[in-house]
CSV table of C-alpha atoms in Angstrom, one decimal:
chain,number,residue,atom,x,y,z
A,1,UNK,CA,7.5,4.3,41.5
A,2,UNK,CA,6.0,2.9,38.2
A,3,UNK,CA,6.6,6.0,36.5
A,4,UNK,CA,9.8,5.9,37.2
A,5,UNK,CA,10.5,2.8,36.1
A,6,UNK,CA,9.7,3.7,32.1
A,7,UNK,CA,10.4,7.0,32.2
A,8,UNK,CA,14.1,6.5,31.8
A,9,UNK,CA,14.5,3.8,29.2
A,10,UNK,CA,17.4,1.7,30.2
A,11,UNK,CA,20.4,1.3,28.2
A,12,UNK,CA,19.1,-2.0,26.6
A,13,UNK,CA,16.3,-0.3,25.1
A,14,UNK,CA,17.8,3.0,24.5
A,15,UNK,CA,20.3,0.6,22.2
A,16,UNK,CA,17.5,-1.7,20.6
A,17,UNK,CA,15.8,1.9,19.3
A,18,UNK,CA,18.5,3.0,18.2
A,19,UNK,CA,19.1,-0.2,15.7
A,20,UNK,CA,15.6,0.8,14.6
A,21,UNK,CA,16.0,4.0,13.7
A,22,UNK,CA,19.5,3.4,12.5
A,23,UNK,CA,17.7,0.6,10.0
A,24,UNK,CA,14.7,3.2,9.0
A,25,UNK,CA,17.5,6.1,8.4
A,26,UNK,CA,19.4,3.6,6.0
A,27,UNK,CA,17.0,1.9,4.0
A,28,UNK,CA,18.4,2.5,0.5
A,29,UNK,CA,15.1,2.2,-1.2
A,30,UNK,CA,13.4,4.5,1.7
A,31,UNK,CA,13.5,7.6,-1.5
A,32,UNK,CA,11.8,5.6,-4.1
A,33,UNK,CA,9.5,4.2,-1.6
A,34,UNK,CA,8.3,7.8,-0.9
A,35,UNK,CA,7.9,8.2,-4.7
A,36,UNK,CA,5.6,5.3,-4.7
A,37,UNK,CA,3.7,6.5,-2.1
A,38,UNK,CA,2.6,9.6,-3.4
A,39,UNK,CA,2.2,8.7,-6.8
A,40,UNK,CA,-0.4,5.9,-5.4
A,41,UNK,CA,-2.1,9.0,-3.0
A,42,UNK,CA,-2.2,11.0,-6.1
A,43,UNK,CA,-4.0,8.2,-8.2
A,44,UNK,CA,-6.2,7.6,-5.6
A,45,UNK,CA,-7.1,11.3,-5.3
A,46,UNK,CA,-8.3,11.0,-9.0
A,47,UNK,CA,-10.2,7.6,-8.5
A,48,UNK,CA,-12.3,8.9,-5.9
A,49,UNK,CA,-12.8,12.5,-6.6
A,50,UNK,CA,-16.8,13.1,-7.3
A,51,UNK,CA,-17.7,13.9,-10.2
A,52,UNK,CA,-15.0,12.9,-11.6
A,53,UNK,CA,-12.5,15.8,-12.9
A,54,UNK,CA,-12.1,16.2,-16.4
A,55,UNK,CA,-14.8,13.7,-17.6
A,56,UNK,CA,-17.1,15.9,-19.5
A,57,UNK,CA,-18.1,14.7,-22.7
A,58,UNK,CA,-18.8,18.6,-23.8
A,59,UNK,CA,-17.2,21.3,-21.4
A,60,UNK,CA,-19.2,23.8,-23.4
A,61,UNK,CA,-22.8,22.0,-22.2
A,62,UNK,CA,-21.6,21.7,-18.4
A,63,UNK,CA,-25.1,21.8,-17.5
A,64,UNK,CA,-26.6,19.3,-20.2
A,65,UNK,CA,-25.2,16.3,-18.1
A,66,UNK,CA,-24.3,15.3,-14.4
A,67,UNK,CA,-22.7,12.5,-12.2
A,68,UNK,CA,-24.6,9.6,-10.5
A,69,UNK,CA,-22.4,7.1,-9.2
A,70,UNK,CA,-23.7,3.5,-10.1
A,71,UNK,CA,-22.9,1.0,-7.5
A,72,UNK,CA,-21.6,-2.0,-9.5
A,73,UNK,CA,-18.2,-1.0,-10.5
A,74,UNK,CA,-14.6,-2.4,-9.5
A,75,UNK,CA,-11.2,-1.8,-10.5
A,76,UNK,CA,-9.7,-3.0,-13.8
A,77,UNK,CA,-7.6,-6.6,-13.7
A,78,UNK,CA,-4.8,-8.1,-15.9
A,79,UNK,CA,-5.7,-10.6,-18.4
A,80,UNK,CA,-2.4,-10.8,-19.8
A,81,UNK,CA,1.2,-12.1,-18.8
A,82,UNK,CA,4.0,-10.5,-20.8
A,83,UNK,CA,7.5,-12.3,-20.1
A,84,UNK,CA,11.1,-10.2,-20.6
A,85,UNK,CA,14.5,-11.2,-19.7
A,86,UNK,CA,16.1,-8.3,-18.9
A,87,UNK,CA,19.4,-7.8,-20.3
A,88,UNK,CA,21.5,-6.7,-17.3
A,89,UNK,CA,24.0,-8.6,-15.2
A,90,UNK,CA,21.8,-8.6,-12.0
A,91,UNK,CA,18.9,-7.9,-9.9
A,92,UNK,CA,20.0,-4.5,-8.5
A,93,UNK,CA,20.9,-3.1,-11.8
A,94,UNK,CA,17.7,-3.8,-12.9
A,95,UNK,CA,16.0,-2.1,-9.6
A,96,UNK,CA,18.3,0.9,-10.8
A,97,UNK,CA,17.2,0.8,-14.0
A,98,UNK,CA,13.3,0.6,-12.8
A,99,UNK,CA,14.0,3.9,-10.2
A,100,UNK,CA,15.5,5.9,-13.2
A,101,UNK,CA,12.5,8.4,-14.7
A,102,UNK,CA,15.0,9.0,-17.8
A,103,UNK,CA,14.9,5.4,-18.2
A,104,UNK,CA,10.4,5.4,-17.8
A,105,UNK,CA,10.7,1.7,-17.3
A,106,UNK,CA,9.5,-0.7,-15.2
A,107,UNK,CA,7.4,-4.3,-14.5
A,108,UNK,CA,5.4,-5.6,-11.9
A,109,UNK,CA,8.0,-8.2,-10.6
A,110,UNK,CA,11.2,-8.9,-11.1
A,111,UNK,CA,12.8,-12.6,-10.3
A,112,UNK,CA,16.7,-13.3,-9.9
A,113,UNK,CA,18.7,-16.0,-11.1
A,114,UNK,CA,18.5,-17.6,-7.4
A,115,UNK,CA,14.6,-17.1,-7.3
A,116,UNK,CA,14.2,-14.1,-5.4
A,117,UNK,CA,11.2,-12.4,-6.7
A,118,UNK,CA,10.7,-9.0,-6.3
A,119,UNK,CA,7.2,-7.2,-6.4
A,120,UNK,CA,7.8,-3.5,-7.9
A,121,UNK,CA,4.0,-2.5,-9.4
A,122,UNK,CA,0.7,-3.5,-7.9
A,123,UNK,CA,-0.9,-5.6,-9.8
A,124,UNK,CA,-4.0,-3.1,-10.7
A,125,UNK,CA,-1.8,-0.5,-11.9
A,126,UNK,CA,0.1,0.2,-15.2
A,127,UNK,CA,3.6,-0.7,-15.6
A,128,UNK,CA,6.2,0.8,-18.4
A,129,UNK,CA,7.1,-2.9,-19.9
A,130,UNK,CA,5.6,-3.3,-23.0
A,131,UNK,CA,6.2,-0.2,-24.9
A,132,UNK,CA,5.2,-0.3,-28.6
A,133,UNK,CA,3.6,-3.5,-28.7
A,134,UNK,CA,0.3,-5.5,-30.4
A,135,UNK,CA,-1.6,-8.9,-29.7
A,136,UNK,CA,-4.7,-9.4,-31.2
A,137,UNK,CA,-6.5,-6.0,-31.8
A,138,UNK,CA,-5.1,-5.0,-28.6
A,139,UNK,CA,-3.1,-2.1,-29.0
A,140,UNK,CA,-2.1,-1.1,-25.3
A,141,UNK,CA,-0.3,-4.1,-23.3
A,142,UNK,CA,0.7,-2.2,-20.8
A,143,UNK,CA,-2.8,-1.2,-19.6
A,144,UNK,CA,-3.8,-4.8,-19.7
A,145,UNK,CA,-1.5,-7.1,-18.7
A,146,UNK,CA,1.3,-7.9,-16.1
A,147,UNK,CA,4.9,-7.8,-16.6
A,148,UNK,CA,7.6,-10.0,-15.6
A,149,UNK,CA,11.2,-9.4,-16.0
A,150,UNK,CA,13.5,-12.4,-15.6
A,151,UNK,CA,17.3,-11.6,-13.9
A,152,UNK,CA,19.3,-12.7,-17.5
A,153,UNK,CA,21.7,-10.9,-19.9
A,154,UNK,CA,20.2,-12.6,-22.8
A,155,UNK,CA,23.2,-13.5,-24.1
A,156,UNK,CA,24.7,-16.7,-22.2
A,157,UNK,CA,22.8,-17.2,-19.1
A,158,UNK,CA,20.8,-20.3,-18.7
A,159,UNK,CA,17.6,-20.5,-17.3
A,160,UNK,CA,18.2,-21.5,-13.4
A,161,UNK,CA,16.2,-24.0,-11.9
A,162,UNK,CA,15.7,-21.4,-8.9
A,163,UNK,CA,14.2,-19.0,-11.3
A,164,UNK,CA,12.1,-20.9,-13.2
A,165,UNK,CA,10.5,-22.6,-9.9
A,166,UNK,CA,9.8,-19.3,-8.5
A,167,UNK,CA,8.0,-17.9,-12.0
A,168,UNK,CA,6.0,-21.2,-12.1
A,169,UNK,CA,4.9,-20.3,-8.6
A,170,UNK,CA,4.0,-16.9,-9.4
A,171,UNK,CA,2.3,-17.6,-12.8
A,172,UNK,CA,0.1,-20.2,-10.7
A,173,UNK,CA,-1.0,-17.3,-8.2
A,174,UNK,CA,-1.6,-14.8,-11.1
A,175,UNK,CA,-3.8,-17.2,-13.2
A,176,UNK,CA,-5.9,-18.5,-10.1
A,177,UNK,CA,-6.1,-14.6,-9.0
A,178,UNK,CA,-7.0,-12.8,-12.1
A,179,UNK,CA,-8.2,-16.1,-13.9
A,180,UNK,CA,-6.1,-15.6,-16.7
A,181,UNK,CA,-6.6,-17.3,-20.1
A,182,UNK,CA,-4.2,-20.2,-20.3
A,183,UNK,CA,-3.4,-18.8,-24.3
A,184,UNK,CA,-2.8,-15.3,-22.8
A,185,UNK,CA,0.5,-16.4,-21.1
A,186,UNK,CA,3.1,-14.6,-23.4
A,187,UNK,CA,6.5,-12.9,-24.6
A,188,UNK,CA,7.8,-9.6,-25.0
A,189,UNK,CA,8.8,-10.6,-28.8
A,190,UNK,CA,5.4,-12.1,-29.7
A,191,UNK,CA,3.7,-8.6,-28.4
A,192,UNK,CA,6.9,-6.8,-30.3
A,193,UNK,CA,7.9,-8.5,-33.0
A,194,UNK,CA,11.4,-7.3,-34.8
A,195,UNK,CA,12.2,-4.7,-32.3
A,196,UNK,CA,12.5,-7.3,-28.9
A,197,UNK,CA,13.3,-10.6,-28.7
A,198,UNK,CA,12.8,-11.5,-25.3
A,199,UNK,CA,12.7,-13.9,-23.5
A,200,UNK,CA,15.3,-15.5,-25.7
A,201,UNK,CA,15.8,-19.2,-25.5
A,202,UNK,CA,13.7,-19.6,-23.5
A,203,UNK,CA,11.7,-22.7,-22.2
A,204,UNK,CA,8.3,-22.2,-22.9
A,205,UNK,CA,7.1,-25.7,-23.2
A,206,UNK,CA,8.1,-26.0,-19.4
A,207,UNK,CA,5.3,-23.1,-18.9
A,208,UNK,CA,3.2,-24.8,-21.6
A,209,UNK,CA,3.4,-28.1,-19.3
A,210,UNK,CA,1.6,-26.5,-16.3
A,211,UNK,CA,-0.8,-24.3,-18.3
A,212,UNK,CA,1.0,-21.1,-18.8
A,213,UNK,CA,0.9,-21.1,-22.9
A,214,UNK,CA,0.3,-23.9,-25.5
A,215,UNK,CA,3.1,-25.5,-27.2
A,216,UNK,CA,3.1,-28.2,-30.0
A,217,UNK,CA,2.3,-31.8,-29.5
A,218,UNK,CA,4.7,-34.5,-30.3
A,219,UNK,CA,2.6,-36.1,-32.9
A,220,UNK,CA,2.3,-33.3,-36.2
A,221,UNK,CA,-0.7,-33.5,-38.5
A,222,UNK,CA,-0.3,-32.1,-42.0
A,223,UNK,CA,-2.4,-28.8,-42.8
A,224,UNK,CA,-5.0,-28.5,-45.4
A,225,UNK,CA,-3.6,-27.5,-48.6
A,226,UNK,CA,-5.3,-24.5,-48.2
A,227,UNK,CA,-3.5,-23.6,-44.8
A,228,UNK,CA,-3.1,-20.1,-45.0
A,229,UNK,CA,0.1,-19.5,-42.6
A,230,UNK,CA,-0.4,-15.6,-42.5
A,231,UNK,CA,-3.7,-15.7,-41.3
A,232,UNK,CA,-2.7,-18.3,-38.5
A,233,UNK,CA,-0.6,-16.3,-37.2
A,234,UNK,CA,-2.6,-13.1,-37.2
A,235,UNK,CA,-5.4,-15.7,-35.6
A,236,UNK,CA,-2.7,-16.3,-32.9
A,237,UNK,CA,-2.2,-13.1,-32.4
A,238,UNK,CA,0.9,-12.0,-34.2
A,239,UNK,CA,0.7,-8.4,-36.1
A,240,UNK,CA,1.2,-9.2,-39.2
A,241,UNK,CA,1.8,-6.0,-41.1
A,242,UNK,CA,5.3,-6.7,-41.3
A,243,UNK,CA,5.3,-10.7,-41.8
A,244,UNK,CA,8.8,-11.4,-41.9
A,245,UNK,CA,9.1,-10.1,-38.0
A,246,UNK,CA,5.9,-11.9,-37.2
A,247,UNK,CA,7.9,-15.2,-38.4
A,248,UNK,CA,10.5,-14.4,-36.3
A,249,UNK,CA,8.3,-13.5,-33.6
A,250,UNK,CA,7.0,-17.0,-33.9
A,251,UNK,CA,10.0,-19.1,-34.2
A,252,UNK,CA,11.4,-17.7,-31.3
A,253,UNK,CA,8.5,-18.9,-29.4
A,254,UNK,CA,8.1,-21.8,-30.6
A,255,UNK,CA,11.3,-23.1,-32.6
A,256,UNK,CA,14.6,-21.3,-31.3
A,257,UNK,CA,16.8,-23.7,-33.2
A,258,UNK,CA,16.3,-21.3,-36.4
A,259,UNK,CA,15.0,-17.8,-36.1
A,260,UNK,CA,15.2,-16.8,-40.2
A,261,UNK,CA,12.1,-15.2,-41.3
A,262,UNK,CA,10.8,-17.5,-43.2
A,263,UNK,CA,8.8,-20.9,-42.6
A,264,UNK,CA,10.4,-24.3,-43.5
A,265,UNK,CA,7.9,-27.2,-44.0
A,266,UNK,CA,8.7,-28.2,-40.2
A,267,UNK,CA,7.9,-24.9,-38.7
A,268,UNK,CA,4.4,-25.2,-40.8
A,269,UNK,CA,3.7,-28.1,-39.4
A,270,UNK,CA,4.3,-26.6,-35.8
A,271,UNK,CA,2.3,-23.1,-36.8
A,272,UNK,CA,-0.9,-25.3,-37.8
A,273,UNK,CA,-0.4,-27.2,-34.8
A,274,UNK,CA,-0.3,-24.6,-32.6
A,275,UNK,CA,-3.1,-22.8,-34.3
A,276,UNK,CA,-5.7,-25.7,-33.7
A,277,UNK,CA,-5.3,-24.6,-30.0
A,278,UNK,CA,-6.5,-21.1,-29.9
């Protein structure tokens, strides 16, 4: 009589799978989830196809080279932290905005104004958030570093205490994980300058505080007279070809009260400071 007994499931558990599948048939992100999926089977297709496809060095002297796979190898890792806000009014309009392929956007996580943080890119892989963008002599942010997009309009929202406790959280994971360079914590308008300027007014000494990017000390020492401002701030890692943004760039980083590009004696003082620390 034990067959029987489960081969008719009773109404209880006829009901319970129904909720499931009811649940599994309305999953609004159950679409883009399949996207995900593939594109990830698809990559990993081409990471472990060998010889690799479409690595020749010369396709005309095919038979003047050849494939030995070394065994010391791993995958590539972020050693950056790019920071956005991202000037919508709320975390779903943002996910919208991250499943549009007109759009080609997107960022490995994406925190709301009540701290909910939401993990949209693995870590090892490529996100669409830095665009155009330069730090140093590196030339391709977005195959080197991690973005974060922060749930604010940029416009009148404050920074919520829920938000920022969630991004100190996940900055402290990230750095321990990937062992990220405490100078290497950064902003989408000091990779960008003139044509972002996110995260605006924002409080980076509050990063700064737990190791996430420098800030200034209270105490300012005058520079050499010979402090040459330009190259500080290409040291830093601002492009300079077009100073004026690379000013800008700066000051809102680091002074926000006044974003004009050019440098008053105060924000000197600041630059050099900051300077001494990278």
């Amino acid at each position: 009589m034990l067959f029987s007994r489960f081969s008719k499931p009773s109404s209880n558990l006829t009901f319970s799978l129904l909720l499931v599948l009811s649940a599994c048939s309305t999953n609004k992100y159950a679409a883009t989830e399949k996207i995900y999926k593939d594109k990830a089977k698809d990559f990993s297709k081409i990471i472990s196809t060998t010889p690799p496809v479409g690595q020749l060095y010369d396709s005309l002297e095919a038979t003047n080279q050849s494939w030995v796979g070394s065994v010391n190898f791993g995958i590539r890792k972020p050693n950056f932290v790019v920071i956005h806000h991202t000037a919508q009014d709320s975390l779903a309009q943002t996910i919208k905005t991250f499943f549009s392929t007109k759009a080609g956007t997107s960022a490995h996580y994406v925190i709301s104004r009540d701290g909910k943080v939401v993990h949209m890119v693995n870590d090892y892989l490529r996100a669409n958030h830095a665009g155009i963008s330069k730090w140093g002599k590196d030339t391709d942010l977005n195959s080197s570093s991690i973005g974060i997009e922060l749930d604010n309009n940029g416009l009148t929202d404050p920074w919520p205490d829920a938000q920022m406790n969630s991004l100190l959280k996940l900055l402290a994971t990230l750095k321990k994980t990937y062992n990220i360079p405490t100078a290497n914590f950064i902003g989408h308008a000091d990779i960008a300058p003139k044509r972002k300027n996110d995260p605006k007014n924002f409080p980076w000494k509050k990063l700064a505080d737990k190791g996430f990017g420098y800030w200034y000390d209270d105490v300012l020492k005058n520079p050499p007279a010979d402090f040459n401002t330009e190259m500080a701030l290409k040291y830093i890692g601002y492009d300079t070809t077009n100073l004026p943004a690379a000013i800008t760039a700066f000051k809102l980083h680091f002074i926000q009260s006044d974003i004009t590009p050019a440098l008053t004696p105060v924000d000197i003082l600041v630059l050099y400071n900051v300077y001494t620390k990278y």
